[in-house]
Coordinates of C-alpha atoms in Angstrom, one line a residue:
Chain E
G492 CA 0.6 -2.7 -8.8
A493 CA -0.2 -0.4 -6.1
V494 CA 2.2 2.4 -5.4
V495 CA 3.1 4.5 -2.4
S496 CA 4.9 7.7 -3.0
Q497 CA 6.8 10.0 -0.6
H498 CA 7.6 13.6 -0.9
P499 CA 10.2 15.0 -0.8
S500 CA 12.7 12.3 -1.7
W501 CA 15.4 14.2 0.1
V502 CA 15.6 17.3 2.2
I503 CA 18.2 19.3 4.0
C504 CA 17.2 21.6 6.8
K505 CA 18.9 23.6 9.5
S506 CA 18.9 22.5 13.1
G507 CA 15.9 23.8 15.0
T508 CA 13.5 23.9 12.0
S509 CA 10.7 21.6 11.2
V510 CA 10.3 19.3 8.2
K511 CA 7.2 17.7 6.8
I512 CA 7.3 14.4 4.9
E513 CA 4.3 13.2 2.9
C514 CA 3.3 9.6 2.2
R515 CA 0.6 9.0 -0.3
S516 CA -1.1 5.8 -1.5
L517 CA -1.6 6.5 -5.2
D518 CA -4.2 4.0 -6.3
F519 CA -5.6 2.5 -3.2
Q520 CA -7.0 3.7 0.1
A521 CA -5.1 3.1 3.3
T522 CA -6.8 3.6 6.7
T523 CA -3.5 2.6 8.3
M524 CA 0.0 3.6 7.3
F525 CA 3.3 3.0 9.1
W526 CA 6.4 5.1 9.5
Y527 CA 9.9 3.7 9.8
R528 CA 13.3 5.2 10.3
Q529 CA 16.5 3.7 9.0
F530 CA 20.0 4.6 9.9
P531 CA 22.9 3.7 7.6
K532 CA 23.7 0.0 7.5
Q533 CA 20.9 -0.7 9.9
S534 CA 17.4 -2.3 9.7
L535 CA 14.1 -0.4 9.5
M536 CA 12.8 0.7 12.9
L537 CA 9.1 1.2 13.2
M538 CA 8.3 4.6 14.6
A539 CA 4.5 4.8 14.6
T540 CA 1.3 3.6 13.2
S541 CA -0.8 6.3 11.4
N542 CA -4.5 5.9 11.7
E543 CA -6.9 7.8 9.4
G544 CA -9.2 9.9 11.5
S545 CA -7.6 9.2 14.8
K546 CA -4.4 9.6 16.7
A547 CA -1.2 7.9 15.7
T548 CA 0.2 5.1 17.9
Y549 CA 3.8 5.5 18.7
E550 CA 6.4 2.8 19.4
Q551 CA 8.2 2.9 22.7
G552 CA 10.9 5.4 22.8
V553 CA 9.6 7.6 20.0
E554 CA 8.7 11.1 21.0
K555 CA 5.2 11.9 19.8
D556 CA 5.7 15.6 20.3
K557 CA 8.8 15.6 18.1
F558 CA 7.4 13.3 15.4
L559 CA 4.0 14.6 14.6
I560 CA 1.8 12.3 12.5
N561 CA -1.4 13.4 10.7
H562 CA -3.5 11.0 8.7
A563 CA -5.9 13.5 7.1
S564 CA -7.3 11.3 4.4
L565 CA -7.5 7.8 3.2
T566 CA -4.5 8.4 0.9
L567 CA -2.3 10.7 2.8
S568 CA -0.2 10.6 6.0
T569 CA 2.3 13.2 7.0
L570 CA 5.2 13.0 9.3
T571 CA 6.5 16.3 10.7
V572 CA 9.9 16.3 12.4
T573 CA 9.8 19.3 14.7
S574 CA 12.8 21.2 16.0
A575 CA 15.1 18.9 14.0
H576 CA 18.6 18.1 15.2
P577 CA 21.5 16.5 13.5
E578 CA 20.7 13.2 15.2
D579 CA 17.3 13.1 13.4
S580 CA 19.2 12.8 10.1
S581 CA 18.0 9.5 8.7
F582 CA 16.1 7.7 6.0
Y583 CA 12.4 7.8 6.6
I584 CA 10.1 5.3 5.0
C585 CA 6.4 4.8 5.0
S586 CA 4.3 1.8 4.2
A587 CA 0.6 0.9 3.7
P588 CA -1.1 -2.5 3.8
A589 CA -2.2 -3.7 0.4
G590 CA -5.9 -3.4 -0.2
P591 CA -8.4 -6.2 -0.9
A592 CA -7.6 -6.0 -4.6
S593 CA -4.1 -7.4 -3.9
I594 CA -3.6 -11.2 -4.2
N595 CA -1.0 -11.0 -1.5
Y596 CA -1.3 -9.8 2.1
E597 CA 1.7 -7.5 1.7
Q598 CA 2.6 -4.0 2.5
Y599 CA 3.6 -1.4 0.0
F600 CA 6.6 0.7 0.9
G601 CA 7.4 4.2 -0.3
P602 CA 10.7 5.1 -1.8
G603 CA 11.9 6.8 1.3
T604 CA 12.9 10.3 2.3
R605 CA 16.5 11.2 3.1
L606 CA 16.6 13.9 5.8
T607 CA 19.8 15.7 6.6
V608 CA 19.9 18.2 9.4
T609 CA 22.8 20.6 9.4
Chain Z
L379 CA 4.4 -10.4 16.8
A380 CA 6.6 -13.2 15.8
K381 CA 10.3 -12.5 15.9
T382 CA 12.5 -13.6 13.1
T383 CA 16.2 -14.7 12.9
Q384 CA 18.2 -14.7 9.8
P385 CA 21.9 -14.9 8.9
I386 CA 23.5 -11.5 8.9
S387 CA 25.2 -11.9 5.6
M388 CA 25.8 -14.3 2.7
D389 CA 28.1 -14.3 -0.3
S390 CA 27.4 -15.9 -3.6
Y391 CA 28.6 -15.8 -7.2
E392 CA 26.6 -15.1 -10.3
G393 CA 24.6 -18.0 -11.6
Q394 CA 24.4 -19.8 -8.3
E395 CA 21.3 -20.6 -6.4
V396 CA 21.0 -18.8 -3.0
N397 CA 18.9 -20.1 -0.1
I398 CA 18.3 -17.8 2.8
T399 CA 16.7 -19.4 5.9
C400 CA 14.6 -17.6 8.4
S401 CA 13.6 -18.9 11.8
H402 CA 10.3 -17.8 13.3
N403 CA 9.5 -20.2 16.2
N404 CA 6.6 -18.1 17.6
I405 CA 4.6 -17.8 14.4
A406 CA 0.9 -17.5 15.0
T407 CA -1.9 -19.3 13.2
N408 CA -3.0 -16.2 11.2
D409 CA 0.5 -15.1 10.3
Y410 CA 1.8 -15.0 6.8
I411 CA 5.5 -15.2 5.9
T412 CA 6.7 -12.4 3.6
W413 CA 10.1 -11.6 2.2
Y414 CA 11.2 -8.2 1.1
Q415 CA 14.2 -7.0 -0.8
Q416 CA 15.9 -3.6 -0.1
F417 CA 18.5 -1.8 -2.2
P418 CA 20.5 1.1 -0.6
S419 CA 18.5 4.3 -0.3
Q420 CA 15.2 2.6 -1.4
G421 CA 12.1 1.3 0.3
P422 CA 11.7 -2.4 0.7
R423 CA 10.2 -4.3 -2.2
F424 CA 7.9 -7.3 -1.9
I425 CA 9.4 -10.5 -3.2
I426 CA 7.2 -13.4 -2.2
Q427 CA 4.7 -14.5 0.4
G428 CA 3.4 -17.8 1.7
Y429 CA 1.5 -19.5 4.4
K430 CA 2.5 -23.1 4.1
T431 CA 4.3 -25.5 1.8
K432 CA 5.9 -24.1 -1.3
V433 CA 5.2 -20.9 -3.2
T434 CA 6.9 -19.9 -6.5
N435 CA 6.8 -16.8 -8.6
E436 CA 8.9 -15.4 -11.4
V437 CA 11.5 -14.1 -8.9
A438 CA 11.9 -16.7 -6.2
S439 CA 10.6 -19.7 -4.4
L440 CA 9.6 -19.9 -0.7
F441 CA 9.7 -23.2 1.2
I442 CA 7.8 -23.5 4.4
P443 CA 7.8 -26.8 6.4
A444 CA 4.7 -28.2 8.0
D445 CA 5.5 -26.7 11.5
R446 CA 6.0 -23.2 9.9
K447 CA 8.7 -22.4 12.4
S448 CA 11.1 -21.6 9.6
S449 CA 11.1 -20.7 5.9
T450 CA 13.6 -20.6 3.1
L451 CA 13.8 -18.1 0.4
S452 CA 15.4 -19.5 -2.7
L453 CA 16.8 -17.3 -5.4
P454 CA 17.7 -19.2 -8.6
R455 CA 20.7 -18.2 -10.6
V456 CA 21.5 -14.9 -8.9
S457 CA 23.0 -12.0 -10.7
L458 CA 24.9 -8.9 -9.5
S459 CA 21.7 -7.0 -9.4
D460 CA 20.4 -9.3 -6.6
T461 CA 23.0 -7.8 -4.2
A462 CA 20.7 -6.4 -1.6
V463 CA 19.4 -6.9 1.9
Y464 CA 16.6 -9.5 2.3
Y465 CA 14.1 -9.3 5.1
C466 CA 11.9 -12.1 6.4
L467 CA 8.8 -10.9 8.2
V468 CA 5.9 -12.6 9.8
G469 CA 2.5 -11.2 10.6
E470 CA -1.0 -10.5 9.4
S471 CA -1.7 -8.2 6.5
T472 CA -2.5 -5.1 8.5
D473 CA 0.0 -5.7 11.2
K474 CA 2.8 -3.4 12.0
L475 CA 6.0 -5.0 10.7
I476 CA 8.9 -5.5 13.0
F477 CA 12.1 -5.8 10.9
G478 CA 14.9 -8.0 12.0
T479 CA 18.5 -7.6 11.0
G480 CA 17.9 -8.9 7.5
T481 CA 20.4 -10.8 5.4
R482 CA 22.9 -8.8 3.4
L483 CA 23.5 -10.8 0.2
Q484 CA 26.6 -10.0 -1.8
V485 CA 26.8 -11.5 -5.3
F486 CA 30.3 -11.6 -6.9
P487 CA 31.1 -11.9 -10.6

């Protein structure tokens, strides 16, 4: 089946630095991708919708200048956490809707990226 | 976007059937009902999807009554490896998904 990959799978960075997380659809094209954040023992929280060729749409309360999203191609979306702080430490997950070849109208999720800010 | 309500947690024993019910009173005509499974430190994984009546695959069954205001995920003969969080989501294929609390299933030996 279709696969969504994320890179890196985990990253540790110092406070004040920026970190880029990549989300790729490996065998299908995705004009739309979604970014989620998940804190321990909590549910996934939608951060933003990444749109190929246009600006991302952010959910209420998510700082667009802090979480920069770029959807440069039909298979790649990136999330950059700028000036990271310890409270940004979380599990970041992306997803992409299944293409027309899928028999289900599902979304494919990446394996997640564990960000730890020290 | 239809909101969903599920039990926070459930316990079961190996070999038993587990039924997790989800309430989605405001489901729209074009919405599908999809269930995902998530293990710790992993992305959610698709389990099953349906629009109405009953759907069965190699992993689970999904029961949807005629009014579609609820759905029940049925896991036959669970094993320890089925311990996970199960999310019920409602929406169209390209919709952003709003996750509820999910149901934390703990399977005991």
